[in-house]
């Protein structure tokens, strides 16, 4: 085997391979990457591939020979590609590119993988050839790096080759794997070297570790087997045929021979040795088979000879599986038993696999056609030229039509439409032309053939540049044209710059280049065009510069002021910043004046600011005095300009005076105000009104349209909330400041009268009333209640004795005109008048809200009316005035409160608002009235805040009928029972005379005043009613009350009875010891309290409640419980086998509760660790089983009640010893069950249709014992070791997986199960459809 020359990039395979036959009968392969690999094994009889030499029966190396000249294909058939092409997915976004480099250079191969859809880093491997993993070769010449860009989410994998050597060239592969995704790419590296004469190497050196013992040992020298390199001469001794040694040696000596002769690929050699041994089997058809390989030069002639054992057998020749027919190229000859195939004029197409078939046997060989290398007879020459000129490179090769490749700096040059170079071939000569050379064309150019390489250095320089006409400085007026011109010695382009910034062409800026002249023209020059201009020729470090100066006379621009006289109006208090545009180059000087006074640039309130393109007049917080004429003057070296501007200062109006609130309602008010004194120089357009809550700082606008009047009515206010209002004046300039807020006002309304007034309790001196809050309280809330009472009319208590009663005759008209003074203002008026106090109370002359003034008494009767229905009621006789005034005086003396100040909004001793009619009621009727506090139809209380119609009063006077009757009615004097307001709905009126009858009424009071009174409809007798005692024992105390020792006992037992009952507690018939048990009594309940209960507190407690001679009793059973004591005696009654019988007696102390069970524990005598045997056991005897033979046990028992286990346990005095018995144990004799069963399919195969390209599975289930062996067949052919099929057998479920099936995988599939008892088989049909 001789190593060929390196394969140049882009060279066809048919033009670059030189193969010699390997020694002995072993077969060697040379693949594209320069690796030596094993050939395909020869199929044997009975194996797949036997039969006719079709494409399927040929080895993989014989397929596709049209595109390959490598021997025996690209790898052995037993090397299965790890990832099928159909499973590949595109993971690379950038793949490594093939590279040509020189020896000693560095190169980086980069692969990029997008990580957007990847959850973790993919796995990347670098290979040289087909199987060498470069991760193990990392060192000073090889480095592998990984980078990750978090922003772009891209993984970058790099392979660095440093100081490459000759043997680093070859085919490389990069593989990336992520879960079930896979991608791969191949690339070539060519290391250029000087051509050398091929040197033969022997098979031992081919399988040795390259460079062993040399300086480059362990480096990337895998492809060195096929590279030309200088090998150090070493004394190898006599030539030994390792193949013969391995053939004759025992398998146990293979490793020793491989170590002795430096063979590292022992596995590959053993595979070849196995095939060689197989081939040595004697053939029945062939006496001598073909050699493993033949080699012939291109155009030569070769003869393939085979010797037959039987000359009469039919013989056929095949090339790449196709039968060969006799022709002028292929000639069949025979000589005795020899059969010969002669191939004339061999070409590269004849490089193929050849087979000969004799009967049922066949043999094969491979023919290698060698093409001689093309050499370079005339080398390239180094050349120097200038930019813009044309140059050419010429070389001459040894053969016409040879494939010649051109390179620049190691990069191949190819002809193209847009390429700057042209490649031409003329017989043996080859040319490279480049027109209009540039500096980028400099570099190393090389030409490569199959027999060598030639290099040349090309240098392209610039011509020396001369400035013929430089740029000149310019001064132009604004708007004129700027024309810059220069001339250089070369016709090259360049760039124009202004102030070091590149200039771009536009409609105003033009750049011209004609020959050696360059021109820059700027039309309508601007101030911004001034600056330093530079022209830089391309590719030269020379610059041409000039300065351009633009001048312009000064000018003031007032076009933005639309007023004819240039008037500027400003609102007083605002800041005026008047910016006047000015122009001029150079920048003019600006002067502002007001009259003859110059306005400086100081920091005053009125100041001026100057800028390059404008000047500003600034007035901070403009005032009325700032109005006037202001002049501006601008000047520079080119001229002068001036102007006059008039400034007018206007202002918003002054705020109006504080508004007045004239009327206030429930949710509204009426407000008035006066216009402001100063309107700001502009008529008042209207007003805005705002309001806010007094305690808030947030004002709310009430009108969005201007109010043009001086009166406004705010609405939708909240009752009881204090408000303030204010006003804004508006003119054309703006809105004035707000006026001062008005005085605070509160929209309020009184509440409705209290409801459900009833008697809660009555004693000999007190009456307790209760009621419910008003139905409507209003936003003002409820401050409290006022309770008033008066005695029944006709009798009042004597001033000397509380028990004496004096009848008083009163006029019915007086009672009809009685009312309540609910308005505090009216009460104040009456108090401040000159009327005598005695007269002002009982006369009731002032008409209050809800009352009607009585006409003069005429001795006639006046009927009372129901205010709500309008029907007449009982008539009351109109008596004389004799008793009224005296009663008033007596009532005043009785109360004794007239001289005290009244409550806010209240008046003491005022008349009621209605009349209570009807006869005096008894105590029973009084109780009914208390239980049902409803107002009778003839007792109606009405209130009209706006008065009573006079017409109804006149009608009432006319319809009066004198019908005397006797009614229970209140007197004209009402007494306030509570000096201070009460917020509770229950009140006790104290200090009342026993036996008196009183009327009671209640008023609700808030900030707006008192509401209408709620009058109790019946008089109340001040006398306590005896109520029998009754104990209301809680339900849980009707049963035994159980508590544990130490817990707290707190029992509350309510009772009822009047007067206050007497409470007596007894325990077991004896009075309770208050030192042990605490007793607390009240009017309605009693409490028994024990802080820490003890068992001595258990017993029956009897409660007795007495009222005079009446009493009620209740009994409470209290039980205090504790944990019990331990059982008395625990004895071991009997021990037998593994059992022990125990007995015990109940504990003496049960803890004042029933024993609920026992807990039994056992302990081994050796360890004395206690283990619970049983819990909650209720009997007093037990048998404990499952004791361990040979051990001794103690037992103990705990007693248990509702409080838990006893604190201590009773332990047995003696221990129970479990004795061993001598009875032998006999194993039972069981008949063994026979589980043997012949195979039987419990679920057959089912015919199915698969989709091409998607994995398909066939499933069935089988049973049998012993476990049957499973065989799968396709079309009755056994499926074995085929990578396209995978079989599984789990728990009797058999599965056949077909990977990526094609239409050719369709057919009849069968599964066979076989064991010692028999066999069975099922089959199905699989059809594969191709998706459209």
Short mmCIF file of N, CA and C in Angstrom, two decimals, residues 33-117:
data_model
loop_
_atom_site.label_atom_id
_atom_site.label_comp_id
_atom_site.label_asym_id
_atom_site.label_seq_id
_atom_site.Cartn_x
_atom_site.Cartn_y
_atom_site.Cartn_z
N UNK A 33 -11.42 10.71 3.59
CA UNK A 33 -10.68 11.47 4.60
C UNK A 33 -9.25 11.00 4.74
N UNK A 34 -8.82 10.05 3.94
CA UNK A 34 -7.44 9.59 4.04
C UNK A 34 -7.26 8.52 5.07
N UNK A 35 -8.33 7.83 5.49
CA UNK A 35 -8.23 6.81 6.53
C UNK A 35 -8.21 5.43 5.89
N UNK A 36 -7.54 4.50 6.54
CA UNK A 36 -7.58 3.09 6.12
C UNK A 36 -8.64 2.41 6.95
N UNK A 37 -9.62 1.80 6.31
CA UNK A 37 -10.73 1.16 7.03
C UNK A 37 -10.93 -0.23 6.50
N UNK A 38 -11.77 -0.98 7.20
CA UNK A 38 -11.99 -2.39 6.87
C UNK A 38 -12.94 -2.51 5.69
N UNK A 39 -12.74 -3.49 4.84
CA UNK A 39 -13.70 -3.73 3.74
C UNK A 39 -14.90 -4.48 4.25
N UNK A 40 -15.90 -4.59 3.39
CA UNK A 40 -17.11 -5.34 3.75
C UNK A 40 -16.80 -6.81 3.76
N UNK A 41 -17.33 -7.52 4.72
CA UNK A 41 -17.12 -8.98 4.74
C UNK A 41 -17.86 -9.64 3.60
N UNK A 42 -17.29 -10.76 3.11
CA UNK A 42 -17.96 -11.50 2.04
C UNK A 42 -19.14 -12.25 2.60
N UNK A 43 -20.29 -12.04 2.03
CA UNK A 43 -21.46 -12.75 2.56
C UNK A 43 -21.31 -14.24 2.37
N UNK A 44 -21.80 -14.95 3.37
CA UNK A 44 -21.74 -16.41 3.33
C UNK A 44 -23.10 -16.96 2.94
N UNK A 45 -23.09 -18.28 2.68
CA UNK A 45 -24.35 -18.96 2.32
C UNK A 45 -25.29 -18.90 3.50
N UNK A 46 -26.55 -18.62 3.19
CA UNK A 46 -27.56 -18.55 4.24
C UNK A 46 -27.71 -17.19 4.83
N UNK A 47 -26.78 -16.27 4.57
CA UNK A 47 -26.90 -14.93 5.12
C UNK A 47 -27.64 -14.04 4.14
N UNK A 48 -28.10 -12.93 4.65
CA UNK A 48 -28.81 -11.97 3.81
C UNK A 48 -27.83 -11.39 2.79
N UNK A 49 -28.22 -11.31 1.59
CA UNK A 49 -27.33 -10.82 0.54
C UNK A 49 -26.87 -11.95 -0.37
N UNK A 50 -27.12 -13.21 -0.04
CA UNK A 50 -26.75 -14.33 -0.92
C UNK A 50 -27.72 -14.40 -2.07
N UNK A 51 -27.31 -15.08 -3.12
CA UNK A 51 -28.15 -15.17 -4.30
C UNK A 51 -27.55 -14.41 -5.45
N UNK A 52 -28.44 -13.91 -6.32
CA UNK A 52 -27.99 -13.20 -7.50
C UNK A 52 -27.32 -11.90 -7.09
N UNK A 53 -26.37 -11.44 -7.88
CA UNK A 53 -25.64 -10.22 -7.54
C UNK A 53 -26.43 -8.98 -7.89
N UNK A 54 -27.53 -8.77 -7.21
CA UNK A 54 -28.32 -7.56 -7.41
C UNK A 54 -27.75 -6.44 -6.55
N UNK A 55 -28.37 -5.25 -6.66
CA UNK A 55 -27.88 -4.11 -5.88
C UNK A 55 -28.00 -4.35 -4.39
N UNK A 56 -29.05 -5.08 -3.98
CA UNK A 56 -29.23 -5.33 -2.55
C UNK A 56 -28.19 -6.31 -2.02
N UNK A 57 -27.75 -7.27 -2.89
CA UNK A 57 -26.81 -8.29 -2.42
C UNK A 57 -25.39 -7.82 -2.44
N UNK A 58 -25.11 -6.75 -3.17
CA UNK A 58 -23.73 -6.25 -3.22
C UNK A 58 -23.39 -5.55 -1.92
N UNK A 59 -22.11 -5.55 -1.56
CA UNK A 59 -21.70 -4.76 -0.39
C UNK A 59 -21.88 -3.30 -0.65
N UNK A 60 -21.96 -2.53 0.45
CA UNK A 60 -22.15 -1.08 0.32
C UNK A 60 -21.03 -0.45 -0.47
N UNK A 61 -19.85 -1.07 -0.46
CA UNK A 61 -18.73 -0.48 -1.17
C UNK A 61 -18.90 -0.56 -2.68
N UNK A 62 -19.75 -1.49 -3.14
CA UNK A 62 -19.94 -1.64 -4.59
C UNK A 62 -21.06 -0.79 -5.11
N UNK A 63 -21.78 -0.09 -4.25
CA UNK A 63 -22.89 0.75 -4.67
C UNK A 63 -22.41 2.16 -4.94
N UNK A 64 -23.00 2.81 -5.90
CA UNK A 64 -22.68 4.20 -6.18
C UNK A 64 -21.27 4.39 -6.68
N UNK A 65 -20.73 3.46 -7.45
CA UNK A 65 -19.35 3.57 -7.90
C UNK A 65 -19.17 4.64 -8.95
N UNK A 66 -20.27 5.19 -9.49
CA UNK A 66 -20.14 6.21 -10.51
C UNK A 66 -19.51 7.48 -9.95
N UNK A 67 -19.72 7.76 -8.65
CA UNK A 67 -19.22 8.99 -8.05
C UNK A 67 -18.01 8.75 -7.17
N UNK A 68 -17.44 7.57 -7.15
CA UNK A 68 -16.35 7.30 -6.22
C UNK A 68 -15.33 6.41 -6.88
N UNK A 69 -14.07 6.65 -6.58
CA UNK A 69 -12.99 5.79 -7.06
C UNK A 69 -12.24 5.17 -5.90
N UNK A 70 -12.80 5.38 -4.69
CA UNK A 70 -12.14 4.78 -3.52
C UNK A 70 -12.44 3.29 -3.51
N UNK A 71 -11.50 2.49 -3.00
CA UNK A 71 -11.67 1.05 -2.99
C UNK A 71 -12.68 0.65 -1.94
N UNK A 72 -13.53 -0.27 -2.28
CA UNK A 72 -14.50 -0.92 -1.40
C UNK A 72 -15.36 0.12 -0.69
N UNK A 73 -15.75 1.20 -1.37
CA UNK A 73 -16.69 2.17 -0.82
C UNK A 73 -16.06 3.05 0.23
N UNK A 74 -16.93 3.57 1.12
CA UNK A 74 -16.53 4.56 2.11
C UNK A 74 -16.54 4.03 3.54
N UNK A 75 -16.62 2.75 3.74
CA UNK A 75 -16.59 2.20 5.10
C UNK A 75 -17.12 0.79 5.10
N UNK A 76 -16.90 0.09 6.18
CA UNK A 76 -17.37 -1.29 6.27
C UNK A 76 -18.86 -1.30 6.56
N UNK A 77 -19.49 -2.37 6.11
CA UNK A 77 -20.95 -2.46 6.29
C UNK A 77 -21.34 -2.67 7.74
N UNK A 78 -20.41 -3.13 8.57
CA UNK A 78 -20.77 -3.33 9.96
C UNK A 78 -20.67 -2.06 10.78
N UNK A 79 -20.21 -0.97 10.16
CA UNK A 79 -20.21 0.32 10.85
C UNK A 79 -21.49 1.03 10.50
N UNK A 80 -22.38 1.08 11.41
CA UNK A 80 -23.71 1.67 11.20
C UNK A 80 -23.66 3.13 11.58
N UNK A 81 -24.15 3.95 10.68
CA UNK A 81 -24.16 5.39 10.96
C UNK A 81 -25.03 5.66 12.19
N UNK A 82 -24.48 6.46 13.09
CA UNK A 82 -25.16 6.69 14.37
C UNK A 82 -26.48 7.38 14.19
N UNK A 83 -26.54 8.28 13.26
CA UNK A 83 -27.77 9.07 13.06
C UNK A 83 -28.16 8.96 11.60
N UNK A 84 -29.38 8.51 11.36
CA UNK A 84 -29.91 8.40 10.01
C UNK A 84 -30.15 9.80 9.43
N UNK A 85 -29.98 9.92 8.10
CA UNK A 85 -30.17 11.21 7.44
C UNK A 85 -31.57 11.75 7.66
N UNK A 86 -32.56 10.83 7.69
CA UNK A 86 -33.94 11.29 7.84
C UNK A 86 -34.21 11.87 9.21
N UNK A 87 -33.32 11.58 10.18
CA UNK A 87 -33.54 12.11 11.52
C UNK A 87 -32.80 13.41 11.75
N UNK A 88 -32.04 13.88 10.77
CA UNK A 88 -31.28 15.09 10.97
C UNK A 88 -32.19 16.31 10.91
N UNK A 89 -31.83 17.32 11.71
CA UNK A 89 -32.56 18.58 11.71
C UNK A 89 -31.54 19.70 11.63
N UNK A 90 -31.97 20.81 11.17
CA UNK A 90 -31.05 21.94 10.98
C UNK A 90 -30.83 22.63 12.31
N UNK A 91 -29.66 22.39 12.92
CA UNK A 91 -29.28 23.06 14.15
C UNK A 91 -28.23 24.12 13.90
N UNK A 92 -27.37 23.90 12.90
CA UNK A 92 -26.32 24.87 12.61
C UNK A 92 -26.93 26.11 11.95
N UNK A 93 -26.49 27.27 12.39
CA UNK A 93 -26.78 28.51 11.67
C UNK A 93 -25.52 29.02 10.99
N UNK A 94 -24.37 28.46 11.35
CA UNK A 94 -23.12 28.75 10.66
C UNK A 94 -22.25 27.51 10.76
N UNK A 95 -21.79 27.01 9.57
CA UNK A 95 -21.02 25.78 9.54
C UNK A 95 -19.55 26.09 9.26
N UNK A 96 -18.65 25.23 9.70
CA UNK A 96 -17.23 25.42 9.37
C UNK A 96 -17.02 25.31 7.86
N UNK A 97 -16.09 26.11 7.33
CA UNK A 97 -15.80 26.16 5.91
C UNK A 97 -14.44 25.52 5.64
N UNK A 98 -14.33 24.89 4.48
CA UNK A 98 -13.07 24.28 4.07
C UNK A 98 -12.02 25.37 3.90
N UNK A 99 -10.77 25.01 4.22
CA UNK A 99 -9.69 25.99 4.23
C UNK A 99 -8.42 25.37 3.66
N UNK A 100 -7.65 26.21 2.98
CA UNK A 100 -6.31 25.84 2.49
C UNK A 100 -5.32 26.73 3.22
N UNK A 101 -4.29 26.15 3.81
CA UNK A 101 -3.33 26.92 4.59
C UNK A 101 -1.94 26.36 4.36
N UNK A 102 -0.95 27.12 4.83
CA UNK A 102 0.44 26.71 4.71
C UNK A 102 0.89 26.04 6.00
N UNK A 103 1.97 25.29 5.89
CA UNK A 103 2.54 24.61 7.04
C UNK A 103 3.00 25.66 8.05
N UNK A 104 2.67 25.45 9.33
CA UNK A 104 3.05 26.38 10.38
C UNK A 104 2.03 27.48 10.64
N UNK A 105 0.97 27.55 9.87
CA UNK A 105 -0.05 28.58 10.07
C UNK A 105 -1.10 28.17 11.10
N UNK A 106 -1.93 29.13 11.45
CA UNK A 106 -3.02 28.90 12.40
C UNK A 106 -4.35 29.04 11.68
N UNK A 107 -5.35 28.30 12.13
CA UNK A 107 -6.66 28.37 11.52
C UNK A 107 -7.70 28.11 12.60
N UNK A 108 -8.86 28.76 12.43
CA UNK A 108 -9.97 28.60 13.38
C UNK A 108 -11.20 28.18 12.59
N UNK A 109 -11.80 27.06 12.97
CA UNK A 109 -13.06 26.61 12.40
C UNK A 109 -14.17 26.93 13.39
N UNK A 110 -15.23 27.59 12.90
CA UNK A 110 -16.30 28.08 13.78
C UNK A 110 -17.62 27.44 13.38
N UNK A 111 -18.36 26.97 14.37
CA UNK A 111 -19.73 26.44 14.18
C UNK A 111 -20.62 27.15 15.18
N UNK A 112 -21.78 27.62 14.70
CA UNK A 112 -22.72 28.34 15.56
C UNK A 112 -24.05 27.61 15.57
N UNK A 113 -24.65 27.54 16.77
CA UNK A 113 -25.93 26.85 16.97
C UNK A 113 -26.86 27.82 17.69
N UNK A 114 -28.08 27.96 17.16
CA UNK A 114 -29.06 28.85 17.79
C UNK A 114 -29.69 28.15 18.99
N UNK A 115 -29.77 28.87 20.11
CA UNK A 115 -30.21 28.27 21.38
C UNK A 115 -31.57 28.75 21.82
N UNK A 116 -32.37 29.38 20.93
CA UNK A 116 -33.67 29.90 21.35
C UNK A 116 -34.61 28.78 21.78
N UNK A 117 -34.58 27.65 21.07
CA UNK A 117 -35.50 26.54 21.36
C UNK A 117 -34.84 25.44 22.17
#
